[in-house]
mmCIF file of C-alpha atoms in Angstrom:
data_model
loop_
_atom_site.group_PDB
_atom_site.id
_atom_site.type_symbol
_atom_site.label_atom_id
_atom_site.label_comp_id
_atom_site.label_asym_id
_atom_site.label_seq_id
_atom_site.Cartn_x
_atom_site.Cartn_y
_atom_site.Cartn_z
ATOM 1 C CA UNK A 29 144.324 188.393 189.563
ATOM 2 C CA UNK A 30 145.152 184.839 189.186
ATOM 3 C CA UNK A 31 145.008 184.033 185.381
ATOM 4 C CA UNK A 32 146.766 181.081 183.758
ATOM 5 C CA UNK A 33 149.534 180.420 181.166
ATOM 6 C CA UNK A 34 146.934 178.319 179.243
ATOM 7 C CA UNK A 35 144.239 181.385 179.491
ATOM 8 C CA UNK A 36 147.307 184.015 178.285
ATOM 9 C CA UNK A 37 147.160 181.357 175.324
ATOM 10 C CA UNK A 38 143.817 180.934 174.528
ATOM 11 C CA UNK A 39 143.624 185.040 174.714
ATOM 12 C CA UNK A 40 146.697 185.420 172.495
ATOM 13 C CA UNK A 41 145.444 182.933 169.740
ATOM 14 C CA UNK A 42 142.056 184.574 169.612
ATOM 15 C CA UNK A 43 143.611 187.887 169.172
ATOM 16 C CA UNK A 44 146.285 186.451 166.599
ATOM 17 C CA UNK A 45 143.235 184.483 164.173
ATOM 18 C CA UNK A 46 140.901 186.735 165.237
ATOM 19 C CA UNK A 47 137.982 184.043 165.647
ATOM 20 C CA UNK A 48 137.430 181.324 168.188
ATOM 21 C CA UNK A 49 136.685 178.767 165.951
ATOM 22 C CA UNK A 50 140.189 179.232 164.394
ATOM 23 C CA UNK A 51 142.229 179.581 167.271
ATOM 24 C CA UNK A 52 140.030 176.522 168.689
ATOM 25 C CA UNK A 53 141.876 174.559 165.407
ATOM 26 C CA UNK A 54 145.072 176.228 166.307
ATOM 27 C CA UNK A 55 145.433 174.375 169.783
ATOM 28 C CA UNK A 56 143.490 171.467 169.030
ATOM 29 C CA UNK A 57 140.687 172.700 171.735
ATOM 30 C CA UNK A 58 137.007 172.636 170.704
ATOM 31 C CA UNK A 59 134.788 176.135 170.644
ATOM 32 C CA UNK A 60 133.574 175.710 174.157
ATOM 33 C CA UNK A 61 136.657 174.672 175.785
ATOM 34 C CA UNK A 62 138.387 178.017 174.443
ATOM 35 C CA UNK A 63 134.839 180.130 174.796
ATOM 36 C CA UNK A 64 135.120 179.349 179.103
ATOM 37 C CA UNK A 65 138.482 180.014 178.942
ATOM 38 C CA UNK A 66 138.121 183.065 177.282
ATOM 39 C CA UNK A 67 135.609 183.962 179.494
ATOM 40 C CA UNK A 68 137.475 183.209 183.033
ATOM 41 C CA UNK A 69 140.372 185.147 181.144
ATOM 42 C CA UNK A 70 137.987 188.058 180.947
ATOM 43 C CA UNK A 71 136.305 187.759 184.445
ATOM 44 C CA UNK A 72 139.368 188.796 186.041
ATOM 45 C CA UNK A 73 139.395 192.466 183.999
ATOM 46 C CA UNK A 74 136.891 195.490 184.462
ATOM 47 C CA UNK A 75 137.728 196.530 180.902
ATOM 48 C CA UNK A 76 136.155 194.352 178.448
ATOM 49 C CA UNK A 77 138.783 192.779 175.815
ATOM 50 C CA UNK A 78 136.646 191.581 173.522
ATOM 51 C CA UNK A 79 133.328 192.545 172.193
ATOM 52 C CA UNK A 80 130.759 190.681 169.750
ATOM 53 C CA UNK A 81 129.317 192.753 167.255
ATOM 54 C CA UNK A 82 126.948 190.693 164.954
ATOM 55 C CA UNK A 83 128.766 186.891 165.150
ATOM 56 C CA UNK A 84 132.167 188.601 165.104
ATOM 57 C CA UNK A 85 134.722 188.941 168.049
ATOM 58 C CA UNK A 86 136.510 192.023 168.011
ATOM 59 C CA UNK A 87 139.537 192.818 170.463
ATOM 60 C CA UNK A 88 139.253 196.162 172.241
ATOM 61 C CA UNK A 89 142.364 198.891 172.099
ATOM 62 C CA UNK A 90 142.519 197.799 176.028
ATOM 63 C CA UNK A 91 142.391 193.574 174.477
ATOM 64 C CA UNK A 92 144.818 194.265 172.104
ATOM 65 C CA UNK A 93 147.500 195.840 174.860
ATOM 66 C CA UNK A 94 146.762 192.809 176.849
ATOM 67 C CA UNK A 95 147.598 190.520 173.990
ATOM 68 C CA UNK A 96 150.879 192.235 172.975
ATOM 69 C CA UNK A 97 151.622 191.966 177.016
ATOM 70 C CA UNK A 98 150.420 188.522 176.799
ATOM 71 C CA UNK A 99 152.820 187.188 173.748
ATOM 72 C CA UNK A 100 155.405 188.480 175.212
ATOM 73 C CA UNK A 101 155.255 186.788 178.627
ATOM 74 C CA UNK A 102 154.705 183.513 176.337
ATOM 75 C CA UNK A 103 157.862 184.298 174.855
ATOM 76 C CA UNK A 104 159.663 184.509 177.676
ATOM 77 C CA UNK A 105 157.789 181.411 178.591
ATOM 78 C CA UNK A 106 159.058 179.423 175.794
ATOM 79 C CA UNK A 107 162.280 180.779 176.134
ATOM 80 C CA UNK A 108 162.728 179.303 179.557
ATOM 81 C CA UNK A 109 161.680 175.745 177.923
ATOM 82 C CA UNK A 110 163.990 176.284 175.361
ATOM 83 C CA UNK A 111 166.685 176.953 177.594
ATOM 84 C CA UNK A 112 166.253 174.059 179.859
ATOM 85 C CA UNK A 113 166.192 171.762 176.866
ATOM 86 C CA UNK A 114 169.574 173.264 175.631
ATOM 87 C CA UNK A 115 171.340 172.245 179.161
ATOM 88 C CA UNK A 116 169.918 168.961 178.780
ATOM 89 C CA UNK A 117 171.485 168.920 175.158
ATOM 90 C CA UNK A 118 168.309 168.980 173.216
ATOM 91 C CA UNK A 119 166.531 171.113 170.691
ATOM 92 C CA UNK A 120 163.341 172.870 171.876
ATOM 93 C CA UNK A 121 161.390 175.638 170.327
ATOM 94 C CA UNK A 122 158.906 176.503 167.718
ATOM 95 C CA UNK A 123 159.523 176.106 163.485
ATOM 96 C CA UNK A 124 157.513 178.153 161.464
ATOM 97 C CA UNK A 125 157.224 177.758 157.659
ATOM 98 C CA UNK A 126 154.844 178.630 154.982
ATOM 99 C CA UNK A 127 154.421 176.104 151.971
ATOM 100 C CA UNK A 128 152.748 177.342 148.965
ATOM 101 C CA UNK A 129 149.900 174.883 148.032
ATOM 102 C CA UNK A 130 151.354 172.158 146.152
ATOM 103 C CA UNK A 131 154.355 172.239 148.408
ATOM 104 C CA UNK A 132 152.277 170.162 150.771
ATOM 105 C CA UNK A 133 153.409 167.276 148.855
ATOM 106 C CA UNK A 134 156.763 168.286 149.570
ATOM 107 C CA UNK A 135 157.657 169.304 153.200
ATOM 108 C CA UNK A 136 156.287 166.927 155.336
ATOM 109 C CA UNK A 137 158.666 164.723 153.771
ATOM 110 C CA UNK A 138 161.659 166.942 154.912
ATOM 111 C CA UNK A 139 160.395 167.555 158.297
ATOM 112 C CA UNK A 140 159.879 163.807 159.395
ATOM 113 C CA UNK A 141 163.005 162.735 160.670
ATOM 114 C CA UNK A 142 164.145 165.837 162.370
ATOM 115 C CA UNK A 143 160.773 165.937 164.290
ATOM 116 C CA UNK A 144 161.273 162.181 165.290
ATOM 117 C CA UNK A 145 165.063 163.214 166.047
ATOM 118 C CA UNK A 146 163.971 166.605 168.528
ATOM 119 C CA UNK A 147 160.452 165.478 170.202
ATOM 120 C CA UNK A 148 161.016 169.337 172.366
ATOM 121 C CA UNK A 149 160.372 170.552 168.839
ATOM 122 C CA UNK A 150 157.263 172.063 167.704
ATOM 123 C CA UNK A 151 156.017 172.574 164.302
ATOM 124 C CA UNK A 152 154.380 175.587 162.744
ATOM 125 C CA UNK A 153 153.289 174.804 159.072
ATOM 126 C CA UNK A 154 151.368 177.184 157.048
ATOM 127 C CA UNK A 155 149.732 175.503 153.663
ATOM 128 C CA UNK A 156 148.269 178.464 151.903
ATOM 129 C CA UNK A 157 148.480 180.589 148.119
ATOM 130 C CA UNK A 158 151.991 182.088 147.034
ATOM 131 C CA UNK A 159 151.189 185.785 148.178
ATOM 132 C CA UNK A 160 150.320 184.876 151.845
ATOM 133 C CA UNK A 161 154.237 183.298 151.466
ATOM 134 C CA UNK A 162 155.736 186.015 150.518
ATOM 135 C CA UNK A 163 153.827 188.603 152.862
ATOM 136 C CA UNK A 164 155.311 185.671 155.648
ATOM 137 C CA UNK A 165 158.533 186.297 154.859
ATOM 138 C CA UNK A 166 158.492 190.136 154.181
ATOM 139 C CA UNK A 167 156.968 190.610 157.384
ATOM 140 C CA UNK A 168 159.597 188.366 158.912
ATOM 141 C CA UNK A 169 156.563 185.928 160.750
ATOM 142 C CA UNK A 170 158.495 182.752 159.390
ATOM 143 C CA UNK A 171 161.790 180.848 159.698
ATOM 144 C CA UNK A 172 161.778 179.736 155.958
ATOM 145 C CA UNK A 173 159.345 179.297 153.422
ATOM 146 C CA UNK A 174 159.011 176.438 150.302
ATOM 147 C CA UNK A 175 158.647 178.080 146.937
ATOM 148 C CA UNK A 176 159.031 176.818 143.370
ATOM 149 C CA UNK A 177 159.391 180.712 142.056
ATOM 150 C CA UNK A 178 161.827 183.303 143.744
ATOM 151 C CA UNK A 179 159.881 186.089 144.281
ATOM 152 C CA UNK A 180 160.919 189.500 142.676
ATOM 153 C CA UNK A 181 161.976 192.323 145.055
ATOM 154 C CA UNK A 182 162.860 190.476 148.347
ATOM 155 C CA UNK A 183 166.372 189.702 148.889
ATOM 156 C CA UNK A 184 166.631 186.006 150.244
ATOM 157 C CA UNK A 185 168.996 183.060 150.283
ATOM 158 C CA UNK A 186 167.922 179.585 149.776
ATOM 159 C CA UNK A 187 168.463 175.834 150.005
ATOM 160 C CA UNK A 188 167.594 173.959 146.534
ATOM 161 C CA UNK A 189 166.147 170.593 147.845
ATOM 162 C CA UNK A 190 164.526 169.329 145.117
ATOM 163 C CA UNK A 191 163.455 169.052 141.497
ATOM 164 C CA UNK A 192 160.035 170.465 140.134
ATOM 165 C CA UNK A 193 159.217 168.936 137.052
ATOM 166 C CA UNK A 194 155.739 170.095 135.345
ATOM 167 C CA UNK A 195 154.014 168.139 132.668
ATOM 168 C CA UNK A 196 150.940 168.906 130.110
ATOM 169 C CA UNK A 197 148.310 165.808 131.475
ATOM 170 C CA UNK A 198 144.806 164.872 130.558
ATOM 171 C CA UNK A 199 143.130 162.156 132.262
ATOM 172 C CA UNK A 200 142.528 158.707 131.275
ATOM 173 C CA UNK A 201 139.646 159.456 128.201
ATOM 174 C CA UNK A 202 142.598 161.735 126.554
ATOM 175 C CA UNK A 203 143.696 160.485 123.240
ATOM 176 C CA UNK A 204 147.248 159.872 121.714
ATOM 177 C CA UNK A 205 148.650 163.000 121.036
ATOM 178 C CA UNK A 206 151.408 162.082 119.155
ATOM 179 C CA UNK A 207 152.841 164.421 116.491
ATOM 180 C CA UNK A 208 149.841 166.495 116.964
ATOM 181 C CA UNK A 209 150.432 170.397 117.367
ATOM 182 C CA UNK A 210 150.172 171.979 120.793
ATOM 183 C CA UNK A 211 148.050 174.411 119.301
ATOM 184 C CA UNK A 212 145.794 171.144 118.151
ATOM 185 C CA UNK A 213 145.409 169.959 121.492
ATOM 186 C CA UNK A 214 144.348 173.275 123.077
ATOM 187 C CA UNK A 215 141.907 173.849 120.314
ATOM 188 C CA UNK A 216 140.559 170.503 121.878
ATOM 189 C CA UNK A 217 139.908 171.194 125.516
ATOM 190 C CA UNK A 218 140.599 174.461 127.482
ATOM 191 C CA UNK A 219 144.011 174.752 129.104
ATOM 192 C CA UNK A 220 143.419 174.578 133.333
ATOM 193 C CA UNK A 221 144.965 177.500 135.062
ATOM 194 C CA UNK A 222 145.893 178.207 139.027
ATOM 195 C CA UNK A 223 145.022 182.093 140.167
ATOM 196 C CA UNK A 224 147.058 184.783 139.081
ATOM 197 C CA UNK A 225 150.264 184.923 141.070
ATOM 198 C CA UNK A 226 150.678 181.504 141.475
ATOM 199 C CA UNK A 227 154.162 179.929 140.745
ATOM 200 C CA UNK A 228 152.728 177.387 138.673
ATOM 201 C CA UNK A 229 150.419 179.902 136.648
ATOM 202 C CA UNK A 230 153.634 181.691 135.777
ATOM 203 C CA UNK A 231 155.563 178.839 134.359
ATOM 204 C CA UNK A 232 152.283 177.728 131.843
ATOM 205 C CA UNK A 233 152.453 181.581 131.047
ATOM 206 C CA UNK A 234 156.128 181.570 130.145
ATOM 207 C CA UNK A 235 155.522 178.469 128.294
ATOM 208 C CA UNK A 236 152.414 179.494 126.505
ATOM 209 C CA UNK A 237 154.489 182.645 125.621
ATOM 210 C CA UNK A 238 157.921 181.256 124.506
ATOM 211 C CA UNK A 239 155.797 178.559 122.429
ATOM 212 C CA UNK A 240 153.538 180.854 120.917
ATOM 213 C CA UNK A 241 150.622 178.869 121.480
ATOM 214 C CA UNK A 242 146.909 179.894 120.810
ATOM 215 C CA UNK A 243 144.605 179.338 123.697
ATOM 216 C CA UNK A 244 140.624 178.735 122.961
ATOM 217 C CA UNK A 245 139.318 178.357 125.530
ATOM 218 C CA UNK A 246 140.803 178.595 129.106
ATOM 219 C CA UNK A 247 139.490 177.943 133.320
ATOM 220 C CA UNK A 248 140.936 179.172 136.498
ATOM 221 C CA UNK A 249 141.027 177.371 139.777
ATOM 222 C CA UNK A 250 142.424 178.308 142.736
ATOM 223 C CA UNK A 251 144.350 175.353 144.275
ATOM 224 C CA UNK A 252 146.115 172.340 142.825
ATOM 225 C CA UNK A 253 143.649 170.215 143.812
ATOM 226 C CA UNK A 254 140.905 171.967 142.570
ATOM 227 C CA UNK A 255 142.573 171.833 138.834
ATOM 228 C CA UNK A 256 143.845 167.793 139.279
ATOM 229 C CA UNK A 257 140.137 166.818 139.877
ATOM 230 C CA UNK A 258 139.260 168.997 137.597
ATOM 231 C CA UNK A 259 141.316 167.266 134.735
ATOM 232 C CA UNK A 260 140.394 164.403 136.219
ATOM 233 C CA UNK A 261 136.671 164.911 135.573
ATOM 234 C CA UNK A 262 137.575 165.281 131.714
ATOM 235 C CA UNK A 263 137.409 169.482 131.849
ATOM 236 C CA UNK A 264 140.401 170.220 130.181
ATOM 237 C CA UNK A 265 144.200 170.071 130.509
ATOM 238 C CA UNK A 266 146.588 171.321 132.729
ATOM 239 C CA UNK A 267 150.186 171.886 133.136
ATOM 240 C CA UNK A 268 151.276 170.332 136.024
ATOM 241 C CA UNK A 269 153.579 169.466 139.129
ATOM 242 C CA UNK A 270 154.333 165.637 138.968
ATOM 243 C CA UNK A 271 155.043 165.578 142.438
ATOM 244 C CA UNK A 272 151.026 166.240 142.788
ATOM 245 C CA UNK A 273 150.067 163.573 140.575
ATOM 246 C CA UNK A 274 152.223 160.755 140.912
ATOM 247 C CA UNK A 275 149.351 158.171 142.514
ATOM 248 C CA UNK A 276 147.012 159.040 139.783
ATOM 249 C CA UNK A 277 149.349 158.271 137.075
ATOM 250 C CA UNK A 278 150.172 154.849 138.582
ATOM 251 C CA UNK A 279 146.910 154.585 138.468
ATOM 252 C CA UNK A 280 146.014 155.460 134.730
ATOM 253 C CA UNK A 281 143.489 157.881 135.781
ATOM 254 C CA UNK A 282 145.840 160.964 134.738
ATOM 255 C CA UNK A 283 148.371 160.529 131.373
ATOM 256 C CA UNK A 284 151.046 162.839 130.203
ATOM 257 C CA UNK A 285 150.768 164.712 126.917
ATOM 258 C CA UNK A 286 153.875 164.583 125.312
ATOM 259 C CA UNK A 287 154.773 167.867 123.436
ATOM 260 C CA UNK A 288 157.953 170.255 122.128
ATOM 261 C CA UNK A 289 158.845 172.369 125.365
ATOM 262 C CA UNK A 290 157.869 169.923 128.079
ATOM 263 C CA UNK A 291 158.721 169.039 130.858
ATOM 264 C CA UNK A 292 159.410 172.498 132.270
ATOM 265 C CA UNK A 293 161.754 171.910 135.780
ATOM 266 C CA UNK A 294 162.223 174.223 138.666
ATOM 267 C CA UNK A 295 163.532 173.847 141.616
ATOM 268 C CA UNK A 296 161.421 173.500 145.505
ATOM 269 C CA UNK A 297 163.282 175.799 147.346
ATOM 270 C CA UNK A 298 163.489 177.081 150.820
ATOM 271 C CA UNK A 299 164.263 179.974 151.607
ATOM 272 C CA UNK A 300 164.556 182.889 154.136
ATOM 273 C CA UNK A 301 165.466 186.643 154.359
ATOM 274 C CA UNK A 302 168.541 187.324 153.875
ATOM 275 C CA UNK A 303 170.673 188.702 156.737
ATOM 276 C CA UNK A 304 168.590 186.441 158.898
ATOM 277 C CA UNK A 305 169.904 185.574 162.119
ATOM 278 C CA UNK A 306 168.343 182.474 162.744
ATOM 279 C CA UNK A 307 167.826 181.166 166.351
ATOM 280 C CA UNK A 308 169.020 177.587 167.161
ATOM 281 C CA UNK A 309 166.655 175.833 166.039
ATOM 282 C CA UNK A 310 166.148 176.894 162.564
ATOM 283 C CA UNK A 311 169.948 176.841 162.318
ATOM 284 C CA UNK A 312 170.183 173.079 163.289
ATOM 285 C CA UNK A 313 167.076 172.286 160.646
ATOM 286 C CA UNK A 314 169.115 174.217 157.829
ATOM 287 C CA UNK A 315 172.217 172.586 158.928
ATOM 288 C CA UNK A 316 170.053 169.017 159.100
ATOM 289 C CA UNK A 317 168.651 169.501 155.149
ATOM 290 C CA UNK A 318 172.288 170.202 154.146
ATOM 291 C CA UNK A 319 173.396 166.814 155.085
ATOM 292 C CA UNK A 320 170.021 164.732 154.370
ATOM 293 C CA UNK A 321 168.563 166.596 151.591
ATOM 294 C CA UNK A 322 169.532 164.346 149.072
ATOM 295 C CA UNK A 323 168.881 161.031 151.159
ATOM 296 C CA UNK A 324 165.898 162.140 151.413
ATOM 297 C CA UNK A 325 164.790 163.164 147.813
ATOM 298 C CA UNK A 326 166.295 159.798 146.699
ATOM 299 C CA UNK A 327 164.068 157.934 149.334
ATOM 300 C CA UNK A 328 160.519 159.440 148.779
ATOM 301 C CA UNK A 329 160.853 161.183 145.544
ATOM 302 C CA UNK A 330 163.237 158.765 143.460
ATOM 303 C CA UNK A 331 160.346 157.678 140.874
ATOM 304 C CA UNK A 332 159.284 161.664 139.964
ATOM 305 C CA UNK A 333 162.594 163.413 139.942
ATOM 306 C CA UNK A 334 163.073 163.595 136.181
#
């Protein structure tokens, strides 16, 4: 057999997404590039690995051995990489974190400098719904996540890096709502939600709740930026993030609605199981945050911090 490290990785991230087309995104490759090598991978085996049953790929029990074998000789790969970069005195490795959705507008700006500082380094970053987060970290897959709400039932320590203030807006056709009710205003338009489980969905429940507001009529969307151009296009109002909105306020095309209660503030945290020995490299990007944290929120996130 003469297979490659590059096949072993092709294999591995077809097994791991469970598609072609996905782990084609994953390593910047297009379909056919990762379809040949998948198929030279597979040439040199008399037990097929994969088979295609309608216009899915499914991994055979014999595939799925062969992956297992296959991350763990990239391990030991990356390992060897990491090593050598640690005698020449430099930081090497993967970082994985999740983001919940409207975290996106958070973490890149936390990650720049240390990723310009360590060019060994590579980054993992998972933009996705507060659930898949969680399931991250409870299944250990992750070095840290970015949340706005702790989760109930994990135990986990955490870094506070920033402030999360959320706002009632309308866009730029809502009126002055001035010493008007928030029951008024809701009888107005319907109140935007995120899914169920969402962080953000949980604070406008609270809210709702402790205010004992009346809702008429009410839609559910299942992203941030699904419910900003949603407001945007005049459907209703939403509680909000400002850190997701601050262009279109400088803009005029999105206004805050002042009323009793508002703004709510959280904190963006990350976090990580707790107990967690971290490798090197998440160690040195905890230990980096510590420092620069604040340098950092003052720099890019001076104008929406309260």
């Amino acid at each position: 057999m003469n297979y490659t490290l590059h096949q072993l990785q092709v294999f591995q991230k077809v097994v791991e997404t469970g598609s072609i087309t996905k782990a084609a995104e994953v390593l910047h490759l297009t379909q056919p590039a990762v379809s040949i090598q998948l198929r030279n991978f597979q040439d040199q085996f008399d037990i097929p690995l994969t088979e295609v049953l309608g216009r899915k790929i499914h991994i055979t029990d014999f595939g799925k051995e062969i992956a297992t074998l296959a991350e763990n000789i990239i391990s030991q790969v990356q390992a060897i990489d990491s090593r050598t970069m640690a005698y020449k005195g430099q930081l090497s490795g993967r970082l994985k974190i999740a983001v919940v959705s409207t975290g996106k507008y958070v973490m890149p700006y936390f990650l720049g400098e240390f990723m310009k500082k360590h060019p060994g380094v590579e980054l993992q970053m998972d933009v996705t719904n507060k659930s898949k987060v969680i399931t991250s970290l409870e299944k250990n897959e992750i070095d840290f996540a970015l949340l706005s709400i702790l989760p109930n039932g994990i135990n986990l320590d955490y870094l506070d890096i920033l402030d999360n203030n959320l706002y009632l807006v309308g866009n730029s056709d809502a009126g002055d709502h001035k010493n008007i009710s928030p029951d008024e205003i809701f009888m107005e338009m319907p109140l935007i939600f995120r899914e169920k489980g969402s962080g953000t969905r949980q604070i406008m429940e609270k809210f709702i709740e402790g205010s004992k507001i009346s809702i008429q009529k009410k839609m559910e969307l299942t992203s941030n930026e699904a419910v900003k151009q949603a407001v945007l296009a005049g459907l209703g109002f939403s509680i909000m993030p400002l850190i997701g909105i601050k262009n279109e306020l400088a803009s005029k095309q999105l206004r805050i609605i002042s009323v009793p209660g508002l703004p709510i503030t959280t904190k963006w945290r990350l976090v990580w199981l707790k107990g967690k020995k971290h490798l090197p490299l998440p160690t040195a990007y905890l230990e980096y945050l510590q420092k620069e944290k604040g340098l950092i929120a003052e720099r890019y996130f001076g104008e929406v911090r309260g």
